[in-house]
């Protein structure tokens, strides 16, 4: 039996919505098949008010063991470091988070806000929001760069806006059944099993990327052309399995004709949402993508791109969905 406590900070609740839609395993399967006891969840817990306060105090007193502490949303430090913009159970949420993280065996940050601050942390950041152990790309965050849980791991980051439910449930199962040592983390403390490959892996339009054939407008993305060169798709640059582990087992952003927004990378949201940067590929001299996946110099990249486009087969420029 592994105990799980899930708390919610400054965020939209999207990761909870994702989690509650999990299928294989479902949330019920976590309890019945994997022996996970959910001590409390803000959207699924039965306890209220004083009951929640009593539960949290018993956990901090170690009368109730806490194996996995899951946090969703930013840690809100405002105003002026007091945390009183986000009160919970009679105290600033940040105080509960700090103390619970230090008694839990493992700490899991679910979603971008908990991992690195996300959109709430975009300047001027009036709520003084930050992530558990990162602030954007800088390690540190609320708990500090040297934080390690009692189980010997730093915060396990499961990014996404929101995170896919499979990423969440599989990490919880691994921790619950004693396989924490199998969870290998990258430099941003993301599980490598999900975040080693790129979102482009499995994209149904990867052939258009190779031939440098672009979709020029929304709607073409499901029919012809790559979304990277004009519409700001970050699939070739984003570590995520969205086209291997499909949403609802059916689709992904690229498969629906929408650019990958790169939400699992710790610099998200890109360019701090500056006007003219959303759904638009940033270019050098209006021609070459600033963030090229090609490792050579810009001139070599341009030569490669021109050659690929000239050599593109006829079908690459045609609408393949003909009725």
GROMACS .gro file of C-alpha atoms in nm, residues 70-290:
model
  221
   70UNK     CA    1   0.177   1.523  -0.573
   71UNK     CA    2   0.155   1.896  -0.634
   72UNK     CA    3  -0.025   2.066  -0.923
   73UNK     CA    4  -0.002   2.438  -0.992
   74UNK     CA    5   0.249   2.705  -0.902
   75UNK     CA    6   0.376   2.777  -0.557
   76UNK     CA    7   0.241   3.127  -0.498
   77UNK     CA    8   0.479   3.338  -0.292
   78UNK     CA    9   0.303   3.675  -0.317
   79UNK     CA   10   0.246   3.926  -0.184
   80UNK     CA   11   0.601   4.005  -0.077
   81UNK     CA   12   0.692   3.643  -0.006
   82UNK     CA   13   0.406   3.582   0.239
   83UNK     CA   14   0.214   3.339   0.020
   84UNK     CA   15  -0.115   3.490   0.134
   85UNK     CA   16  -0.246   3.519  -0.222
   86UNK     CA   17  -0.307   3.144  -0.197
   87UNK     CA   18  -0.447   3.040   0.139
   88UNK     CA   19  -0.541   2.680   0.214
   89UNK     CA   20  -0.664   2.516   0.535
   90UNK     CA   21  -0.589   2.823   0.741
   91UNK     CA   22  -0.233   2.880   0.616
   92UNK     CA   23  -0.050   2.994   0.305
   93UNK     CA   24  -0.035   2.696   0.068
   94UNK     CA   25   0.342   2.740   0.037
   95UNK     CA   26   0.386   2.652   0.405
   96UNK     CA   27   0.195   2.326   0.365
   97UNK     CA   28   0.395   2.245   0.051
   98UNK     CA   29   0.731   2.300   0.217
   99UNK     CA   30   0.651   2.086   0.520
  100UNK     CA   31   0.477   1.807   0.329
  101UNK     CA   32   0.762   1.783   0.078
  102UNK     CA   33   1.003   1.723   0.365
  103UNK     CA   34   0.804   1.436   0.517
  104UNK     CA   35   0.706   1.266   0.190
  105UNK     CA   36   0.905   0.974   0.055
  106UNK     CA   37   0.871   1.109  -0.301
  107UNK     CA   38   0.758   1.443  -0.443
  108UNK     CA   39   0.598   1.468  -0.787
  109UNK     CA   40   0.529   1.794  -0.971
  110UNK     CA   41   0.245   1.748  -1.220
  111UNK     CA   42   0.206   1.998  -1.502
  112UNK     CA   43   0.416   2.294  -1.612
  113UNK     CA   44   0.302   2.526  -1.334
  114UNK     CA   45   0.430   2.295  -1.061
  115UNK     CA   46   0.741   2.204  -1.259
  116UNK     CA   47   0.866   2.551  -1.353
  117UNK     CA   48   0.608   2.825  -1.301
  118UNK     CA   49   0.461   2.824  -1.652
  119UNK     CA   50   0.232   3.109  -1.765
  120UNK     CA   51   0.165   3.246  -1.413
  121UNK     CA   52   0.540   3.308  -1.378
  122UNK     CA   53   0.568   3.517  -1.696
  123UNK     CA   54   0.693   3.868  -1.607
  124UNK     CA   55   0.574   4.077  -1.429
  125UNK     CA   56   0.453   3.772  -1.232
  126UNK     CA   57   0.231   3.962  -0.983
  127UNK     CA   58   0.157   3.649  -0.780
  128UNK     CA   59   0.529   3.572  -0.742
  129UNK     CA   60   0.463   3.223  -0.877
  130UNK     CA   61   0.735   2.962  -0.914
  131UNK     CA   62   0.777   2.588  -0.958
  132UNK     CA   63   0.868   2.334  -0.693
  133UNK     CA   64   1.234   2.295  -0.793
  134UNK     CA   65   1.270   2.505  -1.109
  135UNK     CA   66   1.184   2.860  -1.210
  136UNK     CA   67   1.162   2.840  -1.587
  137UNK     CA   68   1.496   2.685  -1.692
  138UNK     CA   69   1.680   2.776  -1.372
  139UNK     CA   70   1.704   2.509  -1.105
  140UNK     CA   71   1.605   2.619  -0.758
  141UNK     CA   72   1.239   2.712  -0.749
  142UNK     CA   73   1.059   2.698  -0.416
  143UNK     CA   74   1.229   2.398  -0.257
  144UNK     CA   75   1.580   2.490  -0.371
  145UNK     CA   76   1.821   2.322  -0.607
  146UNK     CA   77   1.958   2.082  -0.344
  147UNK     CA   78   1.624   1.942  -0.226
  148UNK     CA   79   1.605   1.562  -0.217
  149UNK     CA   80   1.308   1.371  -0.083
  150UNK     CA   81   1.334   1.102   0.182
  151UNK     CA   82   1.331   0.841  -0.092
  152UNK     CA   83   1.652   0.986  -0.234
  153UNK     CA   84   1.512   1.159  -0.544
  154UNK     CA   85   1.469   1.525  -0.630
  155UNK     CA   86   1.126   1.646  -0.737
  156UNK     CA   87   1.006   1.425  -1.024
  157UNK     CA   88   0.880   1.665  -1.289
  158UNK     CA   89   0.597   1.560  -1.520
  159UNK     CA   90   0.554   1.869  -1.741
  160UNK     CA   91   0.280   1.950  -1.989
  161UNK     CA   92  -0.001   2.201  -2.013
  162UNK     CA   93  -0.161   1.974  -1.911
  163UNK     CA   94   0.041   1.658  -1.858
  164UNK     CA   95  -0.091   1.344  -2.028
  165UNK     CA   96  -0.265   1.113  -1.784
  166UNK     CA   97  -0.050   0.814  -1.886
  167UNK     CA   98   0.265   1.001  -1.785
  168UNK     CA   99   0.111   1.067  -1.443
  169UNK     CA  100  -0.032   0.723  -1.370
  170UNK     CA  101   0.274   0.531  -1.486
  171UNK     CA  102   0.504   0.732  -1.261
  172UNK     CA  103   0.267   0.686  -0.966
  173UNK     CA  104   0.253   0.311  -1.028
  174UNK     CA  105   0.632   0.284  -1.051
  175UNK     CA  106   0.671   0.463  -0.718
  176UNK     CA  107   0.391   0.268  -0.554
  177UNK     CA  108   0.528  -0.076  -0.646
  178UNK     CA  109   0.884   0.000  -0.536
  179UNK     CA  110   1.042   0.073  -0.875
  180UNK     CA  111   1.161   0.426  -0.803
  181UNK     CA  112   1.516   0.328  -0.900
  182UNK     CA  113   1.392   0.253  -1.252
  183UNK     CA  114   1.283   0.614  -1.300
  184UNK     CA  115   1.573   0.782  -1.478
  185UNK     CA  116   1.557   1.162  -1.494
  186UNK     CA  117   1.700   1.412  -1.742
  187UNK     CA  118   1.856   1.748  -1.657
  188UNK     CA  119   1.512   1.895  -1.587
  189UNK     CA  120   1.417   1.595  -1.374
  190UNK     CA  121   1.170   1.463  -1.631
  191UNK     CA  122   1.135   1.082  -1.661
  192UNK     CA  123   1.344   0.978  -1.962
  193UNK     CA  124   1.100   0.705  -2.057
  194UNK     CA  125   0.863   0.981  -2.175
  195UNK     CA  126   1.086   1.279  -2.245
  196UNK     CA  127   1.388   1.141  -2.430
  197UNK     CA  128   1.232   1.149  -2.777
  198UNK     CA  129   1.074   1.445  -2.954
  199UNK     CA  130   0.712   1.532  -3.014
  200UNK     CA  131   0.788   1.500  -3.385
  201UNK     CA  132   0.846   1.125  -3.337
  202UNK     CA  133   0.533   0.966  -3.480
  203UNK     CA  134   0.401   1.286  -3.636
  204UNK     CA  135   0.196   1.192  -3.942
  205UNK     CA  136   0.347   1.482  -4.139
  206UNK     CA  137   0.713   1.411  -4.074
  207UNK     CA  138   0.770   1.348  -4.445
  208UNK     CA  139   0.673   1.709  -4.518
  209UNK     CA  140   0.933   1.823  -4.265
  210UNK     CA  141   1.204   1.631  -4.447
  211UNK     CA  142   1.107   1.777  -4.787
  212UNK     CA  143   1.071   2.128  -4.640
  213UNK     CA  144   0.713   2.157  -4.765
  214UNK     CA  145   0.523   2.402  -4.544
  215UNK     CA  146   0.164   2.442  -4.445
  216UNK     CA  147   0.092   2.810  -4.505
  217UNK     CA  148  -0.226   2.843  -4.300
  218UNK     CA  149  -0.435   2.661  -4.044
  219UNK     CA  150  -0.649   2.386  -4.191
  220UNK     CA  151  -0.376   2.264  -4.424
  221UNK     CA  152  -0.205   2.092  -4.133
  222UNK     CA  153  -0.422   1.783  -4.156
  223UNK     CA  154  -0.390   1.771  -4.533
  224UNK     CA  155  -0.047   1.880  -4.654
  225UNK     CA  156   0.263   2.052  -4.532
  226UNK     CA  157   0.471   2.074  -4.215
  227UNK     CA  158   0.364   2.315  -3.942
  228UNK     CA  159   0.722   2.392  -3.832
  229UNK     CA  160   0.839   2.635  -4.101
  230UNK     CA  161   0.557   2.891  -4.091
  231UNK     CA  162   0.311   2.822  -3.808
  232UNK     CA  163   0.549   2.792  -3.513
  233UNK     CA  164   0.522   2.417  -3.451
  234UNK     CA  165   0.786   2.311  -3.199
  235UNK     CA  166   0.752   1.937  -3.256
  236UNK     CA  167   1.113   1.886  -3.375
  237UNK     CA  168   1.244   2.075  -3.070
  238UNK     CA  169   1.021   1.945  -2.792
  239UNK     CA  170   1.091   1.643  -2.574
  240UNK     CA  171   0.754   1.469  -2.544
  241UNK     CA  172   0.582   1.147  -2.658
  242UNK     CA  173   0.258   1.311  -2.775
  243UNK     CA  174   0.262   1.130  -3.109
  244UNK     CA  175   0.357   0.797  -2.951
  245UNK     CA  176   0.119   0.810  -2.654
  246UNK     CA  177  -0.183   0.972  -2.814
  247UNK     CA  178  -0.436   1.182  -2.628
  248UNK     CA  179  -0.746   0.976  -2.555
  249UNK     CA  180  -0.567   0.707  -2.756
  250UNK     CA  181  -0.669   0.892  -3.072
  251UNK     CA  182  -0.485   1.210  -3.161
  252UNK     CA  183  -0.233   1.484  -3.089
  253UNK     CA  184  -0.200   1.853  -3.166
  254UNK     CA  185  -0.014   1.793  -3.492
  255UNK     CA  186  -0.253   1.520  -3.602
  256UNK     CA  187  -0.544   1.760  -3.556
  257UNK     CA  188  -0.368   2.027  -3.760
  258UNK     CA  189  -0.250   2.238  -3.466
  259UNK     CA  190   0.116   2.327  -3.408
  260UNK     CA  191   0.295   2.172  -3.113
  261UNK     CA  192   0.334   2.457  -2.862
  262UNK     CA  193   0.634   2.300  -2.689
  263UNK     CA  194   0.466   2.289  -2.350
  264UNK     CA  195   0.688   2.018  -2.198
  265UNK     CA  196   1.004   2.228  -2.231
  266UNK     CA  197   1.106   2.444  -1.938
  267UNK     CA  198   1.124   2.769  -2.138
  268UNK     CA  199   0.749   2.751  -2.204
  269UNK     CA  200   0.566   2.978  -2.275
  270UNK     CA  201   0.808   3.076  -2.548
  271UNK     CA  202   0.923   3.438  -2.575
  272UNK     CA  203   0.703   3.513  -2.271
  273UNK     CA  204   0.401   3.540  -2.501
  274UNK     CA  205   0.533   3.850  -2.678
  275UNK     CA  206   0.307   3.972  -2.961
  276UNK     CA  207   0.399   3.819  -3.295
  277UNK     CA  208   0.559   3.507  -3.147
  278UNK     CA  209   0.255   3.280  -3.111
  279UNK     CA  210   0.181   3.038  -3.397
  280UNK     CA  211   0.451   3.207  -3.601
  281UNK     CA  212   0.795   3.067  -3.675
  282UNK     CA  213   1.068   3.312  -3.575
  283UNK     CA  214   1.315   3.355  -3.861
  284UNK     CA  215   1.650   3.506  -3.954
  285UNK     CA  216   1.619   3.748  -4.249
  286UNK     CA  217   1.261   3.630  -4.283
  287UNK     CA  218   1.378   3.299  -4.430
  288UNK     CA  219   1.569   3.069  -4.194
  289UNK     CA  220   1.409   2.943  -3.870
  290UNK     CA  221   1.599   3.089  -3.575
   0.00000   0.00000   0.00000
